[in-house]
């Protein structure tokens, strides 16, 4: 490729130490030129967000009869950018090869909120659909005048408007408004197509981003370079301590990097970094710089984490209560209890996060992989002391994260480095930064009691959950400005879930209690794909499964008996049918064989949609190793705009759930995190991945809802229940590491 160029000149010895890999990159100007279109060029000089009440904010029609759709959600690898284009193409009567989008940019794209909670389609498609419908109506009105025919007689195919019965009388969208603004308000009043008329939406359209990714032409964040930039690295303790404590510098020996030409220390408060013209020099300087940190033993240590959480003083709140749980328990035929302990888990991006920043006295450009460009812009403006409209944030995809990893922290750090160094800076986190200073998926303790009557009906259920709040301040701001650690409260994802904790069953007496723990004495927490849901389902669905066992019923038939909601029943049936489930009581085929096989079923979701799963596993009883052999996952996400995308999402969720249930756990001492690499924080290897069978339950009559994380809870439950089926033992903590499994099997 013509715009590919080497960006570092390493001495041969250092090159070999680096692993012998050639470091290459794309210049930013070339990358931007490749995506720039006439409709965006004029916008680029004006700070956004553009007015959401104008059609021109959402799309533009070009002279070549194509359209640019301006989308405010990030492409994280989930395919949402293609699915949203399908929505637009459907309403505009265009083919998919006639529509495209541009990268997120606070000077160009609308503010549709952050890309999280599986909301790209759920929140984004109604806006895109109605804007495209209104644009189509405006185009038809223009064509009506041009063709001298009433709108009712006009038909559209591939952006060409024709008069019914007189196909020779036609005009294209491009001829009507090519590259000119609509200059009309977005009222939302134009009629949209009924699902029965869809030709593009609801099909497995080929993803727009895949060809460039397969060919190696796709521009990732890590490829970008700025003219005249320096390379930067942050210097922090190897592994975070308690969130409320941050990291305090006692001394910095700048002379310790005196042998590295051009490398220099930049510091603000407790924020310490290094910059250099060559990247390897920045890496060497960050490793070599001698910093003395004030280390405090505040953390409980990972071996005492759940004990400490359970003993904490908490803010308790009853989230949902109906009936008489205590009374129903007292008259039940059987009562089951289950404890569930879930660990901190890392986002563990394959490539550590990075960002580029060019901060001047009166403006700033920050290029990063944030999931919320406008939210980050406001934060950066405050941190840098600039007016918000003078800060421009551009999004480029990174190595994938599915949650709030270090992407905002690294963006803030790059901005501080640039401001302090007085030059553009490209910052790349090291592996120990990414693993050690992540905003981890939250730890949890759950306790469940559930009861069943003699007829196999669930009569009572209670779930008590303990978890701490999430961090609201990034480490870079905490260190540089002394911003006090603060807790982010209020999110539905931070509390016991009425959906996954018993919500799929028809239970007359139910009580859900949330026990909120203060966050400052623990690790930084934030949303990770399906946060807390794996822990909820791990405890809850094992209790439900145990009720089936006590009632001497098949687990699938027991759930069928206790579900009245058609959509929960739909995913349950879909997963069971895909797995060719054959009824039998769980743990009824226990043997003395060294390798035991088991099969389990489970239900659960995140904040929307419906998920069901079946797991087939093997337990090696002598080694304690558990292997997930096959996972079947079903999602009902309402109207599936692109079923193929959802199938891909299900597959990814099932593999990631296997990894998180079997291997992933952040370890830490009383002072700091100790799982800083792929050895101390292992993930599932390719040869260990289960076979996966995705099932999309299409609901043309329902609104689209989330599909990016909605089967993980069900899969976690299915794995746990399969373990019981294989061994007759209930696990109380995951991941299912060999020592933990052997201890459980020995009783």
XYZ file of C-alpha atoms in Angstrom:
747
model
C 0.000 0.000 0.000
C 1.314 3.431 -0.868
C 0.504 4.970 2.496
C 2.311 2.296 4.516
C 5.602 3.346 6.015
C 8.045 2.274 8.691
C 7.762 4.501 11.730
C 10.734 3.491 13.870
C 14.374 2.779 13.227
C 15.484 0.339 15.897
C 19.061 -0.696 16.494
C 19.368 -4.315 15.357
C 19.869 -5.632 18.898
C 16.810 -3.780 20.220
C 14.827 -4.865 17.170
C 15.499 -8.506 17.966
C 14.644 -7.961 21.633
C 11.306 -6.551 20.516
C 10.479 -9.886 18.922
C 11.729 -9.203 15.390
C 8.445 -7.585 14.359
C 8.477 -4.745 11.856
C 6.536 -1.790 13.250
C 4.506 -0.055 10.548
C 1.850 2.588 10.552
C -0.540 4.691 8.515
C -0.206 8.430 8.356
C -3.280 10.156 9.698
C -3.642 12.455 6.701
C -3.780 9.482 4.327
C -6.290 7.662 6.495
C -8.575 10.655 6.756
C -8.355 11.369 3.043
C -9.460 7.824 2.307
C -12.737 8.304 4.185
C -13.422 11.990 3.491
C -16.477 12.741 1.358
C -17.837 16.042 0.058
C -20.651 16.013 2.604
C -18.241 15.764 5.515
C -15.526 18.123 4.354
C -17.500 21.262 5.131
C -18.625 19.891 8.459
C -15.131 19.050 9.625
C -14.266 22.637 10.464
C -17.336 23.191 12.637
C -17.643 21.859 16.158
C -20.551 19.495 16.715
C -22.853 18.064 17.551
C -24.884 18.924 14.470
C -28.531 19.733 15.095
C -30.440 16.437 15.500
C -33.626 18.174 14.342
C -32.259 18.646 10.807
C -32.283 15.884 8.182
C -28.835 16.936 6.968
C -27.431 15.848 10.323
C -28.350 12.253 9.543
C -27.678 11.722 5.858
C -26.488 13.211 2.595
C -27.304 12.300 -1.008
C -24.495 12.538 -3.555
C -24.431 13.270 -7.273
C -23.426 9.667 -8.047
C -26.712 8.485 -6.514
C -25.147 7.205 -3.310
C -25.804 8.254 0.259
C -23.698 8.892 3.339
C -25.420 8.048 6.604
C -24.050 9.801 9.682
C -24.097 7.371 12.586
C -23.336 8.292 16.176
C -22.461 4.789 17.377
C -19.014 3.217 17.320
C -18.134 0.169 15.278
C -16.541 -2.108 17.868
C -16.425 -5.125 15.593
C -20.063 -5.998 16.281
C -21.298 -5.051 12.800
C -23.647 -2.301 13.970
C -22.378 0.118 11.334
C -23.573 -2.272 8.624
C -26.910 -3.016 10.304
C -27.712 0.676 10.699
C -26.906 1.196 7.020
C -29.389 -1.583 6.235
C -32.046 0.373 8.124
C -31.271 3.513 6.120
C -31.046 1.689 2.783
C -34.409 0.047 3.426
C -36.242 3.308 3.977
C -34.433 5.074 1.126
C -34.952 2.199 -1.343
C -31.228 1.967 -1.988
C -28.966 -1.062 -2.344
C -26.306 -1.661 0.262
C -23.586 -0.784 -2.232
C -25.107 2.704 -2.467
C -24.811 3.588 1.220
C -21.806 4.247 3.386
C -20.946 5.902 6.668
C -18.010 7.821 8.113
C -16.015 7.478 11.300
C -17.258 8.998 14.530
C -16.095 12.588 14.845
C -17.444 15.303 17.129
C -17.186 17.743 14.216
C -19.154 15.502 11.859
C -21.418 12.847 13.363
C -24.493 13.274 15.582
C -24.484 12.648 19.305
C -26.452 9.428 19.788
C -24.916 8.665 23.175
C -22.363 6.047 24.133
C -21.971 2.692 22.430
C -22.800 0.374 25.307
C -25.667 -1.657 26.815
C -26.178 -3.309 23.403
C -27.974 -0.147 22.329
C -26.642 0.608 18.842
C -29.629 -0.972 17.126
C -32.116 -0.541 19.954
C -31.512 3.221 20.281
C -29.953 3.999 16.932
C -32.219 2.334 14.396
C -35.384 4.335 15.208
C -33.516 7.613 14.599
C -31.865 6.388 11.402
C -35.110 4.815 10.147
C -37.286 7.876 10.658
C -34.655 10.267 9.270
C -34.270 8.136 6.133
C -38.047 7.899 5.736
C -38.360 11.662 5.983
C -35.559 12.154 3.448
C -37.250 9.716 1.069
C -40.520 11.627 1.365
C -38.732 14.883 0.582
C -37.033 13.263 -2.415
C -40.362 11.964 -3.699
C -41.871 15.422 -3.391
C -38.990 16.854 -5.453
C -39.397 14.057 -7.991
C -43.129 14.715 -8.182
C -42.447 18.252 -9.372
C -39.649 17.148 -11.687
C -41.706 14.379 -13.320
C -45.026 16.162 -13.137
C -46.697 13.226 -11.423
C -48.338 12.794 -7.999
C -46.273 11.182 -5.251
C -48.746 8.305 -5.059
C -47.803 7.217 -8.598
C -44.055 7.185 -7.953
C -41.953 4.096 -7.269
C -38.318 3.882 -6.239
C -35.681 1.262 -6.995
C -31.986 1.722 -6.195
C -32.492 5.440 -5.767
C -34.184 5.934 -9.138
C -37.693 7.387 -8.960
C -40.044 6.320 -11.767
C -43.647 7.035 -12.657
C -45.835 3.962 -12.356
C -46.858 2.766 -15.799
C -44.316 5.075 -17.467
C -40.869 3.780 -16.462
C -39.174 5.976 -19.071
C -40.098 8.962 -16.907
C -37.528 8.740 -14.137
C -35.008 10.732 -12.142
C -32.347 9.649 -9.656
C -31.843 10.908 -6.127
C -28.447 12.188 -7.232
C -30.010 14.301 -9.957
C -32.527 15.725 -7.501
C -30.210 16.883 -4.691
C -26.727 15.569 -5.407
C -24.282 16.901 -2.777
C -26.632 19.707 -1.774
C -28.231 19.872 1.665
C -31.883 19.024 2.152
C -32.233 22.023 4.454
C -35.435 20.657 5.981
C -36.380 19.866 9.579
C -36.433 16.332 10.948
C -39.982 16.054 12.279
C -40.208 12.265 12.609
C -43.660 12.362 11.048
C -42.928 10.555 7.770
C -44.394 7.038 7.579
C -41.927 4.155 7.771
C -42.221 0.832 6.001
C -43.964 -2.104 7.675
C -41.617 -5.053 8.363
C -43.546 -7.157 5.847
C -42.248 -4.870 3.075
C -38.580 -5.113 4.048
C -36.106 -6.228 1.403
C -32.781 -5.153 2.941
C -33.430 -4.980 6.671
C -33.755 -8.447 8.154
C -31.277 -10.014 5.714
C -27.698 -11.170 6.189
C -26.092 -8.243 4.397
C -22.315 -8.503 4.060
C -20.567 -6.376 6.650
C -18.966 -3.250 5.224
C -15.860 -3.476 7.427
C -14.863 -7.081 6.779
C -13.165 -6.860 3.332
C -10.670 -4.244 4.519
C -10.025 -6.196 7.728
C -9.400 -9.431 5.860
C -7.117 -7.760 3.317
C -5.140 -5.853 5.950
C -6.200 -2.451 4.619
C -8.404 -1.534 7.568
C -7.088 1.411 9.555
C -7.016 0.641 13.264
C -6.180 3.164 15.944
C -2.770 1.574 16.478
C -1.812 2.304 12.837
C -2.204 6.066 13.029
C 0.589 8.623 13.258
C 0.581 12.440 13.470
C 3.156 14.649 11.728
C 5.943 15.774 14.047
C 4.691 13.650 16.921
C 6.521 12.183 19.889
C 5.985 8.696 21.253
C 4.833 8.461 24.848
C 4.489 5.983 27.670
C 2.975 6.368 31.123
C 4.863 5.312 34.240
C 2.761 3.815 37.012
C 3.165 1.113 39.628
C 2.920 -2.366 38.132
C -0.699 -3.004 39.011
C -3.252 -0.704 40.622
C -4.024 -0.545 44.303
C -7.250 0.561 45.965
C -9.247 2.909 43.725
C -9.648 5.525 46.436
C -5.896 5.710 46.997
C -4.733 6.126 43.389
C -0.935 6.205 43.249
C 1.242 8.711 45.116
C 4.748 9.645 43.926
C 7.438 10.022 46.580
C 10.343 10.715 44.214
C 11.366 10.623 40.538
C 14.995 10.180 39.450
C 15.061 11.802 36.017
C 18.762 11.033 35.726
C 17.936 7.328 35.554
C 17.094 7.710 31.845
C 20.026 9.978 31.025
C 21.557 7.343 28.741
C 18.575 7.430 26.364
C 19.101 10.306 23.902
C 16.062 12.549 23.447
C 13.924 10.849 26.090
C 12.524 13.127 28.745
C 10.204 12.956 31.711
C 6.913 14.843 31.751
C 5.054 15.134 35.005
C 1.993 16.760 36.487
C 1.176 15.904 40.080
C 1.359 12.130 40.417
C 0.987 11.660 36.657
C 4.369 10.594 35.292
C 5.201 9.873 31.677
C 8.042 9.848 29.207
C 8.253 11.049 25.608
C 10.813 10.471 22.878
C 11.087 10.788 19.116
C 11.530 7.022 18.729
C 9.001 4.628 20.179
C 11.544 2.119 21.451
C 13.298 4.912 23.326
C 10.008 5.780 25.026
C 9.522 2.118 25.960
C 13.048 1.876 27.358
C 12.666 5.122 29.279
C 9.382 4.031 30.877
C 10.961 0.767 31.973
C 14.129 2.400 33.228
C 12.800 5.500 34.995
C 13.180 5.179 38.756
C 10.047 6.257 40.584
C 9.406 5.646 44.256
C 5.729 5.124 45.030
C 3.889 5.353 48.314
C 2.416 1.854 48.440
C -0.379 1.148 50.908
C -1.824 -2.213 51.931
C -5.525 -1.355 51.633
C -6.900 -4.156 49.450
C -8.280 -7.385 50.943
C -6.323 -9.560 48.510
C -8.102 -11.756 45.983
C -8.192 -14.727 48.363
C -10.261 -12.712 50.886
C -12.232 -10.607 48.413
C -15.658 -12.186 48.789
C -15.325 -12.585 52.545
C -14.585 -8.862 52.821
C -17.452 -7.909 50.513
C -19.926 -10.049 52.424
C -18.880 -8.485 55.751
C -19.043 -4.852 54.565
C -21.479 -2.278 55.819
C -23.881 -1.846 52.910
C -26.615 0.406 51.629
C -29.508 -2.028 51.248
C -32.458 -1.615 48.937
C -35.328 -3.933 48.091
C -35.590 -3.717 44.311
C -38.653 -5.872 43.886
C -41.004 -7.618 46.288
C -44.301 -9.427 45.887
C -46.153 -12.037 47.889
C -44.934 -13.636 51.110
C -41.527 -15.206 50.494
C -41.002 -16.377 54.086
C -44.445 -17.913 54.363
C -44.208 -19.656 51.006
C -40.802 -21.103 51.901
C -42.259 -22.520 55.090
C -44.970 -24.458 53.259
C -42.913 -25.601 50.260
C -42.107 -29.201 49.391
C -38.450 -28.399 48.747
C -36.150 -25.411 49.342
C -32.849 -24.909 47.528
C -30.022 -22.570 48.513
C -27.102 -21.487 46.360
C -24.114 -19.211 46.896
C -22.368 -17.635 43.916
C -19.026 -15.819 43.990
C -17.817 -14.050 40.878
C -14.332 -12.496 40.441
C -13.062 -9.289 38.956
C -12.430 -9.914 35.280
C -10.415 -7.880 32.805
C -11.369 -6.546 29.393
C -8.010 -7.983 28.317
C -7.793 -6.314 24.900
C -5.558 -8.229 22.504
C -3.676 -5.019 21.717
C -3.281 -2.527 24.572
C -5.223 0.693 24.192
C -3.622 3.740 22.616
C -4.467 7.301 21.626
C -3.057 10.276 19.744
C -3.351 13.859 20.906
C -2.372 17.262 19.586
C -3.093 19.795 22.318
C -2.402 23.435 21.589
C -3.016 26.504 23.729
C -6.414 27.127 22.145
C -7.552 23.743 20.786
C -7.126 20.008 21.012
C -7.487 17.008 18.715
C -7.704 13.589 20.364
C -7.950 10.380 18.331
C -8.889 7.311 20.322
C -11.191 4.318 20.716
C -13.670 5.787 23.159
C -17.199 4.434 23.168
C -18.608 7.918 23.808
C -16.978 10.667 21.726
C -19.122 13.503 23.014
C -18.907 12.393 26.633
C -15.127 12.196 26.387
C -14.968 15.582 24.655
C -16.657 17.214 27.642
C -14.290 15.498 30.058
C -11.188 16.470 28.062
C -12.329 20.085 27.859
C -12.556 20.244 31.650
C -9.209 18.519 32.171
C -7.345 20.658 29.625
C -9.027 23.938 30.540
C -10.426 24.492 27.044
C -13.903 25.385 25.783
C -15.741 22.228 24.772
C -16.195 23.398 21.192
C -12.403 23.691 20.864
C -11.884 19.996 21.547
C -12.315 17.543 18.685
C -12.524 13.790 19.320
C -12.269 11.242 16.527
C -12.940 7.528 16.883
C -10.904 4.732 15.368
C -11.524 1.093 16.123
C -8.994 -0.676 18.317
C -8.558 -4.357 19.121
C -12.004 -4.768 20.664
C -13.120 -4.273 24.227
C -16.875 -4.745 24.822
C -16.995 -2.485 27.803
C -15.235 0.375 29.554
C -11.618 -0.673 29.320
C -8.701 1.789 29.318
C -9.773 3.611 26.142
C -10.807 6.836 27.926
C -7.945 6.664 30.407
C -5.367 6.408 27.620
C -7.055 9.280 25.744
C -6.780 11.515 28.813
C -3.181 10.438 29.335
C -2.261 11.217 25.708
C -3.838 14.660 26.047
C -1.856 15.388 29.224
C 1.391 14.210 27.601
C 0.804 16.410 24.555
C -0.071 19.431 26.658
C 2.998 18.963 28.857
C 5.384 18.179 25.981
C 4.050 20.935 23.724
C 3.899 18.595 20.728
C 1.593 15.931 19.278
C 1.981 12.629 21.125
C 1.106 9.046 20.304
C 0.638 7.059 23.498
C 0.473 3.277 23.615
C -0.186 1.476 26.882
C 2.061 -1.461 27.688
C 0.575 -4.847 28.538
C 1.103 -4.277 32.264
C -0.685 -0.933 31.992
C -3.657 -2.507 30.230
C -3.960 -5.518 32.522
C -2.902 -3.751 35.682
C -4.891 -0.507 35.389
C -8.062 -1.722 33.713
C -11.561 -0.799 34.880
C -12.417 -4.373 35.756
C -15.698 -6.144 35.361
C -17.175 -6.178 38.882
C -16.849 -8.875 41.533
C -20.039 -10.188 43.125
C -21.452 -12.293 45.931
C -24.940 -13.711 45.417
C -27.100 -15.759 47.767
C -30.282 -17.412 46.519
C -33.087 -19.310 48.196
C -35.907 -20.768 46.126
C -38.773 -23.151 46.849
C -40.994 -25.513 44.884
C -44.306 -27.185 45.734
C -45.197 -30.846 45.320
C -46.513 -30.173 41.826
C -43.217 -28.808 40.516
C -44.231 -25.130 40.613
C -41.816 -22.529 41.971
C -43.584 -20.787 44.852
C -40.909 -18.527 46.348
C -37.588 -16.940 45.409
C -35.159 -14.537 47.105
C -31.898 -13.139 45.739
C -29.451 -11.067 47.798
C -26.544 -9.532 45.874
C -23.398 -7.735 47.061
C -21.304 -5.593 44.707
C -19.567 -2.231 44.823
C -20.167 0.794 42.632
C -18.132 1.639 39.563
C -15.374 4.212 39.200
C -16.350 7.620 37.840
C -12.849 9.125 37.495
C -10.145 7.844 35.152
C -6.700 7.179 36.614
C -5.021 9.848 34.473
C -7.222 12.610 35.894
C -6.869 11.170 39.368
C -3.075 11.309 39.154
C -2.560 14.518 37.161
C -5.104 16.788 38.811
C -5.630 15.095 42.141
C -9.288 14.567 41.239
C -10.779 12.584 44.126
C -11.994 9.100 43.354
C -15.751 9.103 42.930
C -18.368 6.404 42.581
C -20.693 6.142 39.616
C -24.139 5.255 40.885
C -27.534 4.802 39.334
C -26.911 2.407 36.459
C -29.320 -0.521 36.152
C -26.332 -2.703 35.280
C -24.831 -2.125 38.750
C -27.608 -3.756 40.724
C -29.410 -7.065 41.090
C -31.233 -7.763 37.828
C -35.013 -8.371 37.930
C -34.686 -10.000 34.506
C -32.023 -12.610 35.221
C -32.744 -13.116 38.933
C -35.985 -15.066 38.704
C -37.648 -12.723 36.216
C -38.236 -15.349 33.554
C -40.349 -17.550 35.810
C -43.903 -17.201 37.053
C -43.182 -16.948 40.803
C -45.942 -15.648 43.109
C -43.606 -14.682 46.004
C -40.328 -13.020 45.099
C -37.863 -10.664 46.797
C -34.728 -9.064 45.322
C -32.356 -7.205 47.642
C -29.397 -5.123 46.488
C -26.533 -4.666 48.971
C -24.416 -1.749 47.727
C -20.777 -1.625 48.852
C -18.644 1.542 48.796
C -16.093 1.271 46.001
C -13.060 3.208 47.228
C -11.355 0.353 49.069
C -11.541 -2.007 46.093
C -10.245 -2.176 42.519
C -11.600 0.103 39.816
C -14.821 -1.382 38.494
C -16.810 -0.624 35.347
C -18.903 -2.337 32.742
C -17.511 -5.411 31.056
C -19.577 -7.278 28.482
C -22.653 -8.446 30.395
C -21.438 -7.032 33.738
C -22.613 -8.956 36.817
C -25.030 -11.014 34.706
C -22.767 -14.077 34.648
C -22.620 -13.934 38.446
C -26.385 -13.465 38.778
C -27.204 -16.422 36.544
C -24.430 -18.573 38.017
C -26.133 -18.386 41.422
C -29.774 -18.019 40.383
C -30.023 -20.676 37.709
C -28.150 -23.210 39.813
C -30.811 -22.728 42.498
C -33.566 -23.221 39.916
C -31.766 -26.293 38.596
C -31.495 -27.657 42.119
C -35.257 -27.277 42.555
C -35.734 -29.418 39.447
C -33.361 -31.999 40.919
C -35.183 -32.052 44.255
C -38.519 -32.367 42.447
C -37.018 -35.277 40.433
C -37.742 -33.500 37.153
C -35.833 -32.870 33.960
C -34.305 -29.345 34.139
C -35.721 -28.296 30.762
C -39.221 -29.587 31.469
C -39.120 -27.993 34.917
C -38.393 -24.593 33.371
C -41.121 -25.082 30.775
C -43.598 -25.746 33.556
C -42.688 -22.491 35.317
C -42.551 -20.075 32.364
C -45.609 -18.258 31.032
C -43.779 -15.555 29.031
C -43.791 -16.616 25.371
C -40.461 -14.978 24.586
C -38.586 -16.628 27.459
C -40.210 -19.895 26.470
C -39.104 -19.242 22.896
C -35.365 -19.012 23.645
C -35.561 -21.916 26.087
C -37.165 -24.123 23.451
C -34.857 -22.893 20.687
C -31.690 -23.733 22.633
C -33.026 -27.110 23.781
C -34.171 -28.084 20.291
C -30.849 -27.055 18.748
C -29.076 -29.278 21.285
C -31.552 -32.133 20.699
C -32.258 -32.201 24.422
C -33.455 -35.565 25.744
C -35.297 -35.464 29.090
C -33.708 -36.958 32.188
C -33.032 -35.887 35.742
C -29.691 -34.073 36.141
C -26.765 -36.023 37.667
C -28.604 -39.298 37.026
C -25.727 -40.840 35.051
C -22.827 -40.364 37.456
C -19.970 -42.806 36.976
C -16.504 -43.561 38.319
C -14.862 -42.756 34.989
C -11.883 -40.399 35.036
C -13.636 -38.069 32.583
C -17.257 -37.217 33.300
C -19.597 -35.670 30.741
C -22.427 -33.341 31.629
C -25.073 -31.236 30.017
C -26.889 -28.234 31.427
C -29.428 -25.610 30.471
C -29.870 -22.013 31.567
C -31.651 -18.722 30.967
C -30.581 -15.110 31.417
C -29.894 -11.794 29.713
C -28.454 -8.322 30.239
C -30.802 -5.320 30.323
C -33.009 -6.293 27.403
C -33.800 -9.225 25.138
C -33.969 -12.904 26.031
C -31.245 -15.550 26.165
C -31.234 -19.317 26.496
C -28.324 -21.761 26.371
C -27.337 -25.409 26.614
C -23.813 -26.539 27.526
C -22.053 -29.851 27.018
C -18.876 -30.194 29.070
C -16.259 -32.675 30.252
C -14.751 -32.741 33.737
C -11.363 -34.436 34.138
C -11.741 -35.575 37.710
C -8.068 -36.363 38.346
C -6.674 -33.070 37.057
C -9.630 -30.783 37.808
C -9.641 -29.518 34.227
C -13.027 -28.606 32.744
C -13.549 -28.453 28.974
C -16.602 -26.896 27.373
C -17.211 -29.026 24.300
C -20.341 -27.470 22.768
C -22.490 -24.458 23.574
C -25.874 -23.722 22.041
C -27.130 -20.171 22.439
C -30.444 -18.582 21.466
C -31.289 -14.872 21.494
C -34.602 -13.144 20.943
C -33.689 -9.505 20.274
C -36.961 -8.535 18.657
C -36.647 -7.662 14.985
C -33.183 -8.787 13.912
C -31.971 -6.246 11.348
C -29.071 -8.504 10.373
C -29.502 -12.066 11.685
C -25.994 -12.962 10.562
C -24.544 -10.272 12.811
C -26.484 -11.675 15.752
C -25.256 -15.184 14.979
C -21.699 -13.830 15.067
C -22.454 -12.047 18.329
C -23.830 -15.222 19.883
C -20.739 -17.161 18.837
C -18.437 -14.560 20.363
C -20.461 -14.453 23.557
C -20.375 -18.213 23.981
C -16.609 -18.399 23.520
C -15.996 -15.469 25.857
C -18.330 -16.936 28.487
C -16.392 -20.194 28.377
C -13.175 -18.285 28.930
C -14.594 -16.282 31.805
C -16.174 -19.305 33.481
C -13.081 -21.498 33.231
C -10.033 -19.245 33.387
C -10.378 -15.502 33.865
C -9.743 -13.968 37.291
C -7.925 -10.786 38.323
C -5.576 -11.588 41.178
C -4.214 -9.037 43.631
C -2.333 -8.747 46.905
C -3.124 -6.300 49.682
C -1.202 -3.625 47.753
C -1.717 -4.124 44.038
C -2.968 -6.205 41.112
C -0.673 -9.116 40.286
C -2.232 -10.500 37.071
C -0.338 -8.351 34.571
C 0.125 -10.590 31.520
C -1.331 -13.550 29.644
C 0.361 -16.017 31.983
C -1.099 -14.593 35.180
C -4.403 -13.747 33.469
C -4.982 -16.606 31.006
C -7.786 -16.631 28.471
C -9.189 -19.456 26.400
C -6.827 -20.567 23.630
C -8.076 -21.359 20.150
C -7.696 -25.122 20.618
C -9.780 -24.890 23.809
C -12.725 -23.082 22.235
C -16.033 -24.951 22.261
C -18.072 -25.713 19.201
C -20.877 -23.166 19.114
C -24.369 -23.241 17.642
C -26.093 -19.836 17.447
C -29.863 -19.535 17.126
C -31.629 -16.266 16.295
C -35.285 -16.138 17.292
C -36.630 -13.617 14.778
C -39.552 -11.452 15.935
C -40.679 -9.273 13.036
C -43.505 -7.833 15.120
C -41.249 -6.573 17.935
C -38.900 -3.611 18.272
C -35.193 -4.316 17.905
C -33.358 -4.722 21.187
C -29.841 -5.623 22.276
C -27.940 -8.675 21.047
C -24.318 -7.966 21.971
C -24.299 -9.557 25.440
C -27.710 -11.116 25.989
C -26.868 -14.847 26.034
C -23.776 -14.795 28.247
C -25.685 -15.128 31.511
C -27.599 -18.106 30.144
C -24.382 -19.733 28.937
C -22.687 -19.244 32.319
C -25.658 -20.903 34.008
C -25.679 -23.758 31.517
C -21.983 -24.466 32.148
C -22.511 -24.471 35.915
C -25.513 -26.777 35.609
C -23.611 -29.072 33.255
C -20.900 -29.374 35.914
C -23.518 -30.605 38.390
C -24.883 -33.043 35.845
C -21.383 -34.461 35.344
C -20.312 -34.603 38.995
C -23.282 -34.198 41.312
C -21.495 -31.212 42.859
C -22.565 -27.566 42.800
C -19.790 -25.013 42.295
C -20.003 -21.891 44.445
C -17.265 -19.862 42.756
C -15.952 -19.339 39.264
C -13.740 -19.539 37.292
C -13.572 -23.322 37.459
C -9.801 -23.535 37.905
C -8.335 -27.015 38.475
C -7.522 -26.394 42.178
C -11.036 -25.054 42.769
C -12.632 -27.992 40.955
C -10.550 -30.588 42.805
C -11.420 -28.988 46.148
C -15.138 -29.083 45.284
C -14.990 -32.717 44.160
C -13.258 -33.714 47.396
C -15.983 -31.983 49.392
